[in-house]
Amino acid sequence: MKRVTKVTALAAAMVMLAGTLTACGSSKGDTLTFGTNAEFPPFEFVASEGVIGQYDGIDMAIAKNIAEQNGMTAEIENMEFDSLLVALQNGQIDAVIAGMTATDERRETVDFSTPYYTATQVMIVKEDSDIAAASDMADKRICVVQGYTGEVCVQDMGYPYEAFKKGTEAVLELTNGKCDVVVIDSATAQKYVSDNEGLKIVEDASAFESEEYAIAVQKGNTELLEKINKSIESMLADGTVNELAVKYTEAVSE
Ligand code: GLN
């Protein structure tokens, strides 16, 4: 008899677990939960009044449109960039929208949507810097943001570097004269340069390949991926993504 009770308890626990799984993850009814790292203007940042609660930016507006076009409400979970893909795999969030570059390495663990934005890594330096190409970084103090594609690029070039948790921290290190160059995504670099006196951007197209931002979903979640792709494709076709890029790039460079 005791054994039967145990089995029943286990079955009950499994039902409860299934209930918990339904309460989060992709089967959450009419809420679509996006994970982001709101430290990446103009794509995502915290504002007094954003498009989704306190969250504003190009990605946030895209997320809101995707949810609405599919009869759902977008919700944002803000976390460290490094935690996003793990949270996605755990089912804590349904999708990641974070100016995230669709890389082959990330494709091993998640599926990516149709890309919606093309970017590249650039170097932010002081106005009087003699860095004119990526190879000039060889004997310089390099700063990157942990887990960003910029870190991977510098790693691949074989240069030593220091990694920070946030772009703002890396840029502060540069303005304080503690590092010589920050390698980061182009549009975000533009924002930091317009926010801080005495900085400029150096590009090197031969060293940094172009990158495509896309939304990540759990591997095999084709149902959600198809919905997201349809929305992205319509927003690319009708100019919405372009308008958002212009709007938020101007807003952040004021
Ligand atoms: N595009 C870069 C990457 O994917 C940075 C993204 C971000 O910081 N939000 O790593």
PDB file of C-alpha atoms and ligand atoms in Angstrom:
ATOM      1  CA  MET A   1       0.000   0.000   0.000  1.00  0.00           C
ATOM      2  CA  LYS A   2       2.817   2.291   0.913  1.00  0.00           C
ATOM      3  CA  ARG A   3       4.292   1.910  -2.548  1.00  0.00           C
ATOM      4  CA  VAL A   4       1.045   2.872  -4.248  1.00  0.00           C
ATOM      5  CA  THR A   5       0.878   6.022  -2.142  1.00  0.00           C
ATOM      6  CA  LYS A   6       4.371   6.904  -3.234  1.00  0.00           C
ATOM      7  CA  VAL A   7       3.541   6.431  -6.888  1.00  0.00           C
ATOM      8  CA  THR A   8       0.406   8.539  -6.492  1.00  0.00           C
ATOM      9  CA  ALA A   9       2.438  11.248  -4.786  1.00  0.00           C
ATOM     10  CA  LEU A  10       4.933  11.158  -7.598  1.00  0.00           C
ATOM     11  CA  ALA A  11       2.186  11.414 -10.178  1.00  0.00           C
ATOM     12  CA  ALA A  12       0.714  14.365  -8.295  1.00  0.00           C
ATOM     13  CA  ALA A  13       4.109  16.009  -8.172  1.00  0.00           C
ATOM     14  CA  MET A  14       4.519  15.506 -11.892  1.00  0.00           C
ATOM     15  CA  VAL A  15       1.147  17.081 -12.569  1.00  0.00           C
ATOM     16  CA  MET A  16       2.163  20.008 -10.379  1.00  0.00           C
ATOM     17  CA  LEU A  17       5.467  20.301 -12.200  1.00  0.00           C
ATOM     18  CA  ALA A  18       3.652  20.287 -15.527  1.00  0.00           C
ATOM     19  CA  GLY A  19       1.461  23.045 -14.138  1.00  0.00           C
ATOM     20  CA  THR A  20       4.529  25.081 -13.207  1.00  0.00           C
ATOM     21  CA  LEU A  21       5.994  24.600 -16.648  1.00  0.00           C
ATOM     22  CA  THR A  22       2.794  25.831 -18.234  1.00  0.00           C
ATOM     23  CA  ALA A  23       2.786  28.872 -15.989  1.00  0.00           C
ATOM     24  CA  CYS A  24       6.023  30.102 -17.510  1.00  0.00           C
ATOM     25  CA  GLY A  25       7.759  29.344 -20.789  1.00  0.00           C
ATOM     26  CA  SER A  26       6.133  29.518 -24.170  1.00  0.00           C
ATOM     27  CA  SER A  27       2.715  28.167 -23.295  1.00  0.00           C
ATOM     28  CA  LYS A  28       1.912  31.146 -21.115  1.00  0.00           C
ATOM     29  CA  GLY A  29      -1.304  32.055 -22.871  1.00  0.00           C
ATOM     30  CA  ASP A  30      -1.455  35.641 -24.028  1.00  0.00           C
ATOM     31  CA  THR A  31       1.834  36.887 -22.637  1.00  0.00           C
ATOM     32  CA  LEU A  32       5.040  36.772 -24.630  1.00  0.00           C
ATOM     33  CA  THR A  33       8.027  37.142 -22.324  1.00  0.00           C
ATOM     34  CA  PHE A  34      11.169  38.585 -23.856  1.00  0.00           C
ATOM     35  CA  GLY A  35      14.485  38.558 -22.065  1.00  0.00           C
ATOM     36  CA  THR A  36      16.806  41.491 -22.592  1.00  0.00           C
ATOM     37  CA  ASN A  37      19.718  43.357 -21.059  1.00  0.00           C
ATOM     38  CA  ALA A  38      18.545  46.965 -20.902  1.00  0.00           C
ATOM     39  CA  GLU A  39      22.057  48.386 -21.086  1.00  0.00           C
ATOM     40  CA  PHE A  40      22.356  48.647 -24.818  1.00  0.00           C
ATOM     41  CA  PRO A  41      21.031  51.927 -26.213  1.00  0.00           C
ATOM     42  CA  PRO A  42      19.476  52.622 -28.703  1.00  0.00           C
ATOM     43  CA  PHE A  43      18.162  49.012 -28.725  1.00  0.00           C
ATOM     44  CA  GLU A  44      17.202  48.647 -25.065  1.00  0.00           C
ATOM     45  CA  PHE A  45      17.526  50.954 -22.124  1.00  0.00           C
ATOM     46  CA  VAL A  46      15.578  51.986 -19.049  1.00  0.00           C
ATOM     47  CA  ALA A  47      13.519  55.154 -19.415  1.00  0.00           C
ATOM     48  CA  SER A  48      10.963  56.909 -17.229  1.00  0.00           C
ATOM     49  CA  GLU A  49       8.338  55.974 -19.765  1.00  0.00           C
ATOM     50  CA  GLY A  50       9.249  53.245 -22.212  1.00  0.00           C
ATOM     51  CA  VAL A  51       7.218  51.347 -24.820  1.00  0.00           C
ATOM     52  CA  ILE A  52       6.961  48.365 -22.468  1.00  0.00           C
ATOM     53  CA  GLY A  53       6.824  49.665 -18.909  1.00  0.00           C
ATOM     54  CA  GLN A  54      10.154  51.275 -18.147  1.00  0.00           C
ATOM     55  CA  TYR A  55      11.883  49.618 -21.095  1.00  0.00           C
ATOM     56  CA  ASP A  56      12.470  51.595 -24.257  1.00  0.00           C
ATOM     57  CA  GLY A  57      14.417  51.302 -27.501  1.00  0.00           C
ATOM     58  CA  ILE A  58      14.313  49.787 -30.991  1.00  0.00           C
ATOM     59  CA  ASP A  59      14.146  46.202 -29.722  1.00  0.00           C
ATOM     60  CA  MET A  60      11.464  46.994 -27.165  1.00  0.00           C
ATOM     61  CA  ALA A  61       9.234  48.528 -29.842  1.00  0.00           C
ATOM     62  CA  ILE A  62       9.855  45.513 -32.089  1.00  0.00           C
ATOM     63  CA  ALA A  63       8.988  43.128 -29.226  1.00  0.00           C
ATOM     64  CA  LYS A  64       5.784  45.009 -28.506  1.00  0.00           C
ATOM     65  CA  ASN A  65       4.737  44.875 -32.166  1.00  0.00           C
ATOM     66  CA  ILE A  66       5.483  41.148 -32.430  1.00  0.00           C
ATOM     67  CA  ALA A  67       3.342  40.401 -29.396  1.00  0.00           C
ATOM     68  CA  GLU A  68       0.491  42.636 -30.525  1.00  0.00           C
ATOM     69  CA  GLN A  69       0.479  41.291 -34.068  1.00  0.00           C
ATOM     70  CA  ASN A  70      -0.001  37.841 -32.557  1.00  0.00           C
ATOM     71  CA  GLY A  71      -2.713  38.860 -30.105  1.00  0.00           C
ATOM     72  CA  MET A  72      -0.392  38.763 -27.108  1.00  0.00           C
ATOM     73  CA  THR A  73       1.086  41.186 -24.595  1.00  0.00           C
ATOM     74  CA  ALA A  74       4.849  41.658 -24.436  1.00  0.00           C
ATOM     75  CA  GLU A  75       6.569  41.383 -21.094  1.00  0.00           C
ATOM     76  CA  ILE A  76      10.232  42.126 -20.433  1.00  0.00           C
ATOM     77  CA  GLU A  77      12.609  40.344 -18.104  1.00  0.00           C
ATOM     78  CA  ASN A  78      15.750  42.379 -17.670  1.00  0.00           C
ATOM     79  CA  MET A  79      18.897  40.399 -16.824  1.00  0.00           C
ATOM     80  CA  GLU A  80      22.611  40.206 -17.492  1.00  0.00           C
ATOM     81  CA  PHE A  81      23.500  39.625 -21.132  1.00  0.00           C
ATOM     82  CA  ASP A  82      25.392  36.467 -20.196  1.00  0.00           C
ATOM     83  CA  SER A  83      22.297  34.955 -18.538  1.00  0.00           C
ATOM     84  CA  LEU A  84      19.918  35.426 -21.452  1.00  0.00           C
ATOM     85  CA  LEU A  85      20.499  32.203 -23.354  1.00  0.00           C
ATOM     86  CA  VAL A  86      20.438  30.104 -20.184  1.00  0.00           C
ATOM     87  CA  ALA A  87      17.135  31.724 -19.141  1.00  0.00           C
ATOM     88  CA  LEU A  88      15.791  30.937 -22.601  1.00  0.00           C
ATOM     89  CA  GLN A  89      16.825  27.294 -22.395  1.00  0.00           C
ATOM     90  CA  ASN A  90      15.295  27.022 -18.908  1.00  0.00           C
ATOM     91  CA  GLY A  91      11.977  28.327 -20.192  1.00  0.00           C
ATOM     92  CA  GLN A  92      12.106  31.358 -17.905  1.00  0.00           C
ATOM     93  CA  ILE A  93      11.582  33.527 -20.984  1.00  0.00           C
ATOM     94  CA  ASP A  94      10.043  32.801 -24.387  1.00  0.00           C
ATOM     95  CA  ALA A  95      12.503  34.730 -26.540  1.00  0.00           C
ATOM     96  CA  VAL A  96      15.606  36.918 -26.365  1.00  0.00           C
ATOM     97  CA  ILE A  97      15.681  40.350 -27.967  1.00  0.00           C
ATOM     98  CA  ALA A  98      18.882  42.109 -26.994  1.00  0.00           C
ATOM     99  CA  GLY A  99      20.725  43.415 -30.031  1.00  0.00           C
ATOM    100  CA  MET A 100      21.962  39.862 -30.094  1.00  0.00           C
ATOM    101  CA  THR A 101      24.145  38.848 -32.991  1.00  0.00           C
ATOM    102  CA  ALA A 102      23.179  35.538 -34.553  1.00  0.00           C
ATOM    103  CA  THR A 103      26.503  33.712 -34.308  1.00  0.00           C
ATOM    104  CA  ASP A 104      27.263  30.102 -35.223  1.00  0.00           C
ATOM    105  CA  GLU A 105      28.317  29.462 -31.642  1.00  0.00           C
ATOM    106  CA  ARG A 106      24.959  30.635 -30.281  1.00  0.00           C
ATOM    107  CA  ARG A 107      23.147  28.700 -33.011  1.00  0.00           C
ATOM    108  CA  GLU A 108      24.389  25.532 -31.347  1.00  0.00           C
ATOM    109  CA  THR A 109      22.040  26.153 -28.415  1.00  0.00           C
ATOM    110  CA  VAL A 110      19.201  28.323 -29.747  1.00  0.00           C
ATOM    111  CA  ASP A 111      17.344  29.119 -32.966  1.00  0.00           C
ATOM    112  CA  PHE A 112      17.439  32.620 -34.453  1.00  0.00           C
ATOM    113  CA  SER A 113      14.762  34.575 -36.280  1.00  0.00           C
ATOM    114  CA  THR A 114      15.106  36.417 -39.555  1.00  0.00           C
ATOM    115  CA  PRO A 115      17.704  39.125 -38.879  1.00  0.00           C
ATOM    116  CA  TYR A 116      16.340  42.642 -38.412  1.00  0.00           C
ATOM    117  CA  TYR A 117      19.457  44.825 -38.133  1.00  0.00           C
ATOM    118  CA  THR A 118      23.000  44.814 -39.479  1.00  0.00           C
ATOM    119  CA  ALA A 119      25.792  46.115 -37.259  1.00  0.00           C
ATOM    120  CA  THR A 120      29.532  45.862 -36.897  1.00  0.00           C
ATOM    121  CA  GLN A 121      32.069  46.152 -34.113  1.00  0.00           C
ATOM    122  CA  VAL A 122      33.884  49.494 -33.921  1.00  0.00           C
ATOM    123  CA  MET A 123      36.549  50.996 -31.695  1.00  0.00           C
ATOM    124  CA  ILE A 124      35.801  53.920 -29.389  1.00  0.00           C
ATOM    125  CA  VAL A 125      38.957  55.899 -28.624  1.00  0.00           C
ATOM    126  CA  LYS A 126      39.893  59.339 -27.304  1.00  0.00           C
ATOM    127  CA  GLU A 127      39.861  62.056 -29.968  1.00  0.00           C
ATOM    128  CA  ASP A 128      43.664  62.352 -29.909  1.00  0.00           C
ATOM    129  CA  SER A 129      44.264  58.584 -30.125  1.00  0.00           C
ATOM    130  CA  ASP A 130      46.667  57.233 -32.730  1.00  0.00           C
ATOM    131  CA  ILE A 131      44.592  54.071 -33.183  1.00  0.00           C
ATOM    132  CA  ALA A 132      43.469  54.036 -36.822  1.00  0.00           C
ATOM    133  CA  ALA A 133      43.003  50.303 -37.437  1.00  0.00           C
ATOM    134  CA  ALA A 134      42.319  47.175 -35.409  1.00  0.00           C
ATOM    135  CA  SER A 135      45.984  46.144 -35.643  1.00  0.00           C
ATOM    136  CA  ASP A 136      46.936  49.352 -33.790  1.00  0.00           C
ATOM    137  CA  MET A 137      45.316  47.853 -30.691  1.00  0.00           C
ATOM    138  CA  ALA A 138      48.228  45.394 -30.380  1.00  0.00           C
ATOM    139  CA  ASP A 139      50.067  47.314 -27.646  1.00  0.00           C
ATOM    140  CA  LYS A 140      47.055  49.145 -26.195  1.00  0.00           C
ATOM    141  CA  ARG A 141      44.844  48.575 -23.186  1.00  0.00           C
ATOM    142  CA  ILE A 142      41.626  47.163 -24.618  1.00  0.00           C
ATOM    143  CA  CYS A 143      38.224  47.136 -22.898  1.00  0.00           C
ATOM    144  CA  VAL A 144      35.233  45.047 -23.961  1.00  0.00           C
ATOM    145  CA  VAL A 145      31.899  44.030 -22.480  1.00  0.00           C
ATOM    146  CA  GLN A 146      31.682  40.498 -21.129  1.00  0.00           C
ATOM    147  CA  GLY A 147      29.936  38.065 -23.435  1.00  0.00           C
ATOM    148  CA  TYR A 148      29.450  40.523 -26.283  1.00  0.00           C
ATOM    149  CA  THR A 149      30.646  39.655 -29.763  1.00  0.00           C
ATOM    150  CA  GLY A 150      33.230  42.434 -29.300  1.00  0.00           C
ATOM    151  CA  GLU A 151      34.939  40.263 -26.677  1.00  0.00           C
ATOM    152  CA  VAL A 152      35.006  37.324 -29.087  1.00  0.00           C
ATOM    153  CA  CYS A 153      36.539  39.509 -31.838  1.00  0.00           C
ATOM    154  CA  VAL A 154      39.348  40.768 -29.594  1.00  0.00           C
ATOM    155  CA  GLN A 155      39.924  37.238 -28.300  1.00  0.00           C
ATOM    156  CA  ASP A 156      40.217  35.936 -31.865  1.00  0.00           C
ATOM    157  CA  MET A 157      42.744  38.675 -32.656  1.00  0.00           C
ATOM    158  CA  GLY A 158      44.801  37.337 -29.760  1.00  0.00           C
ATOM    159  CA  TYR A 159      45.067  40.607 -27.831  1.00  0.00           C
ATOM    160  CA  PRO A 160      44.827  40.819 -24.062  1.00  0.00           C
ATOM    161  CA  TYR A 161      41.825  42.792 -22.786  1.00  0.00           C
ATOM    162  CA  GLU A 162      39.751  43.633 -19.769  1.00  0.00           C
ATOM    163  CA  ALA A 163      36.044  42.725 -19.743  1.00  0.00           C
ATOM    164  CA  PHE A 164      33.352  44.776 -17.999  1.00  0.00           C
ATOM    165  CA  LYS A 165      29.758  43.948 -17.149  1.00  0.00           C
ATOM    166  CA  LYS A 166      28.337  47.037 -18.800  1.00  0.00           C
ATOM    167  CA  GLY A 167      29.184  49.201 -21.789  1.00  0.00           C
ATOM    168  CA  THR A 168      28.970  52.308 -19.594  1.00  0.00           C
ATOM    169  CA  GLU A 169      31.642  50.871 -17.284  1.00  0.00           C
ATOM    170  CA  ALA A 170      34.016  50.192 -20.171  1.00  0.00           C
ATOM    171  CA  VAL A 171      33.478  53.697 -21.556  1.00  0.00           C
ATOM    172  CA  LEU A 172      34.086  55.223 -18.117  1.00  0.00           C
ATOM    173  CA  GLU A 173      37.395  53.392 -18.011  1.00  0.00           C
ATOM    174  CA  LEU A 174      38.249  54.986 -21.352  1.00  0.00           C
ATOM    175  CA  THR A 175      37.235  58.523 -20.352  1.00  0.00           C
ATOM    176  CA  ASN A 176      39.206  58.096 -17.099  1.00  0.00           C
ATOM    177  CA  GLY A 177      42.288  57.221 -19.135  1.00  0.00           C
ATOM    178  CA  LYS A 178      42.536  53.707 -17.692  1.00  0.00           C
ATOM    179  CA  CYS A 179      42.072  52.036 -21.060  1.00  0.00           C
ATOM    180  CA  ASP A 180      42.809  53.127 -24.644  1.00  0.00           C
ATOM    181  CA  VAL A 181      40.046  51.555 -26.671  1.00  0.00           C
ATOM    182  CA  VAL A 182      36.585  50.035 -26.226  1.00  0.00           C
ATOM    183  CA  VAL A 183      35.405  47.514 -28.811  1.00  0.00           C
ATOM    184  CA  ILE A 184      31.619  47.506 -29.058  1.00  0.00           C
ATOM    185  CA  ASP A 185      28.685  47.472 -31.512  1.00  0.00           C
ATOM    186  CA  SER A 186      28.390  50.453 -33.885  1.00  0.00           C
ATOM    187  CA  ALA A 187      25.038  52.021 -32.934  1.00  0.00           C
ATOM    188  CA  THR A 188      25.756  51.718 -29.212  1.00  0.00           C
ATOM    189  CA  ALA A 189      29.219  53.212 -29.736  1.00  0.00           C
ATOM    190  CA  GLN A 190      27.569  56.171 -31.460  1.00  0.00           C
ATOM    191  CA  LYS A 191      25.427  56.742 -28.402  1.00  0.00           C
ATOM    192  CA  TYR A 192      28.399  56.664 -26.025  1.00  0.00           C
ATOM    193  CA  VAL A 193      30.401  59.050 -28.214  1.00  0.00           C
ATOM    194  CA  SER A 194      27.566  61.566 -28.297  1.00  0.00           C
ATOM    195  CA  ASP A 195      27.112  61.262 -24.516  1.00  0.00           C
ATOM    196  CA  ASN A 196      30.783  61.785 -23.656  1.00  0.00           C
ATOM    197  CA  GLU A 197      33.104  64.628 -24.621  1.00  0.00           C
ATOM    198  CA  GLY A 198      36.380  63.894 -26.373  1.00  0.00           C
ATOM    199  CA  LEU A 199      35.671  60.463 -27.841  1.00  0.00           C
ATOM    200  CA  LYS A 200      35.544  59.276 -31.443  1.00  0.00           C
ATOM    201  CA  ILE A 201      34.778  56.109 -33.371  1.00  0.00           C
ATOM    202  CA  VAL A 202      37.340  54.269 -35.476  1.00  0.00           C
ATOM    203  CA  GLU A 203      36.052  51.712 -37.947  1.00  0.00           C
ATOM    204  CA  ASP A 204      37.978  48.888 -39.568  1.00  0.00           C
ATOM    205  CA  ALA A 205      35.821  46.949 -41.987  1.00  0.00           C
ATOM    206  CA  SER A 206      38.682  44.621 -42.884  1.00  0.00           C
ATOM    207  CA  ALA A 207      39.022  43.466 -39.259  1.00  0.00           C
ATOM    208  CA  PHE A 208      35.408  43.407 -38.086  1.00  0.00           C
ATOM    209  CA  GLU A 209      32.839  41.488 -40.084  1.00  0.00           C
ATOM    210  CA  SER A 210      29.264  42.685 -40.250  1.00  0.00           C
ATOM    211  CA  GLU A 211      26.887  41.117 -37.719  1.00  0.00           C
ATOM    212  CA  GLU A 212      23.163  40.521 -37.866  1.00  0.00           C
ATOM    213  CA  TYR A 213      20.869  41.030 -34.902  1.00  0.00           C
ATOM    214  CA  ALA A 214      18.104  38.463 -34.525  1.00  0.00           C
ATOM    215  CA  ILE A 215      15.658  37.203 -31.926  1.00  0.00           C
ATOM    216  CA  ALA A 216      16.499  33.905 -30.225  1.00  0.00           C
ATOM    217  CA  VAL A 217      13.973  31.207 -29.289  1.00  0.00           C
ATOM    218  CA  GLN A 218      14.414  27.750 -27.789  1.00  0.00           C
ATOM    219  CA  LYS A 219      15.797  25.228 -30.248  1.00  0.00           C
ATOM    220  CA  GLY A 220      12.923  23.609 -32.096  1.00  0.00           C
ATOM    221  CA  ASN A 221      10.261  26.149 -31.075  1.00  0.00           C
ATOM    222  CA  THR A 222       9.185  26.558 -34.677  1.00  0.00           C
ATOM    223  CA  GLU A 223       5.677  27.665 -33.741  1.00  0.00           C
ATOM    224  CA  LEU A 224       6.933  30.803 -32.001  1.00  0.00           C
ATOM    225  CA  LEU A 225       9.755  31.310 -34.491  1.00  0.00           C
ATOM    226  CA  GLU A 226       7.303  31.383 -37.390  1.00  0.00           C
ATOM    227  CA  LYS A 227       5.168  33.999 -35.658  1.00  0.00           C
ATOM    228  CA  ILE A 228       8.212  36.130 -34.889  1.00  0.00           C
ATOM    229  CA  ASN A 229       9.560  35.793 -38.428  1.00  0.00           C
ATOM    230  CA  LYS A 230       6.253  36.808 -39.967  1.00  0.00           C
ATOM    231  CA  SER A 231       6.130  39.923 -37.812  1.00  0.00           C
ATOM    232  CA  ILE A 232       9.761  40.844 -38.441  1.00  0.00           C
ATOM    233  CA  GLU A 233       9.366  40.365 -42.175  1.00  0.00           C
ATOM    234  CA  SER A 234       6.306  42.621 -42.252  1.00  0.00           C
ATOM    235  CA  MET A 235       8.084  45.269 -40.132  1.00  0.00           C
ATOM    236  CA  LEU A 236      11.077  45.163 -42.470  1.00  0.00           C
ATOM    237  CA  ALA A 237       8.868  45.364 -45.564  1.00  0.00           C
ATOM    238  CA  ASP A 238       6.693  48.280 -44.401  1.00  0.00           C
ATOM    239  CA  GLY A 239       9.612  50.318 -43.087  1.00  0.00           C
ATOM    240  CA  THR A 240       8.765  50.027 -39.376  1.00  0.00           C
ATOM    241  CA  VAL A 241      12.222  48.785 -38.377  1.00  0.00           C
ATOM    242  CA  ASN A 242      13.851  51.604 -40.348  1.00  0.00           C
ATOM    243  CA  GLU A 243      11.617  54.219 -38.749  1.00  0.00           C
ATOM    244  CA  LEU A 244      12.380  52.870 -35.294  1.00  0.00           C
ATOM    245  CA  ALA A 245      16.111  52.891 -35.984  1.00  0.00           C
ATOM    246  CA  VAL A 246      15.960  56.520 -37.124  1.00  0.00           C
ATOM    247  CA  LYS A 247      13.722  57.556 -34.232  1.00  0.00           C
ATOM    248  CA  TYR A 248      15.818  56.010 -31.489  1.00  0.00           C
ATOM    249  CA  THR A 249      19.173  56.902 -33.005  1.00  0.00           C
ATOM    250  CA  GLU A 250      18.143  60.553 -33.143  1.00  0.00           C
ATOM    251  CA  ALA A 251      16.613  60.415 -29.680  1.00  0.00           C
ATOM    252  CA  VAL A 252      19.781  59.051 -28.092  1.00  0.00           C
ATOM    253  CA  SER A 253      22.161  61.407 -29.888  1.00  0.00           C
ATOM    254  CA  GLU A 254      20.374  64.547 -28.694  1.00  0.00           C
TER     255      GLU A 254
HETATM  256  N1  GLN B   1      25.711  42.347 -30.593  1.00  0.00           N
HETATM  257  C1  GLN B   1      26.482  42.018 -29.451  1.00  0.00           C
HETATM  258  C2  GLN B   1      26.338  40.556 -29.125  1.00  0.00           C
HETATM  259  O1  GLN B   1      25.489  39.910 -29.623  1.00  0.00           O
HETATM  260  C3  GLN B   1      26.110  42.851 -28.231  1.00  0.00           C
HETATM  261  C4  GLN B   1      24.697  42.680 -27.804  1.00  0.00           C
HETATM  262  C5  GLN B   1      24.323  43.386 -26.539  1.00  0.00           C
HETATM  263  O2  GLN B   1      25.117  43.861 -25.821  1.00  0.00           O
HETATM  264  N2  GLN B   1      23.097  43.497 -26.197  1.00  0.00           N
HETATM  265  O3  GLN B   1      27.097  40.047 -28.370  1.00  0.00           O
END
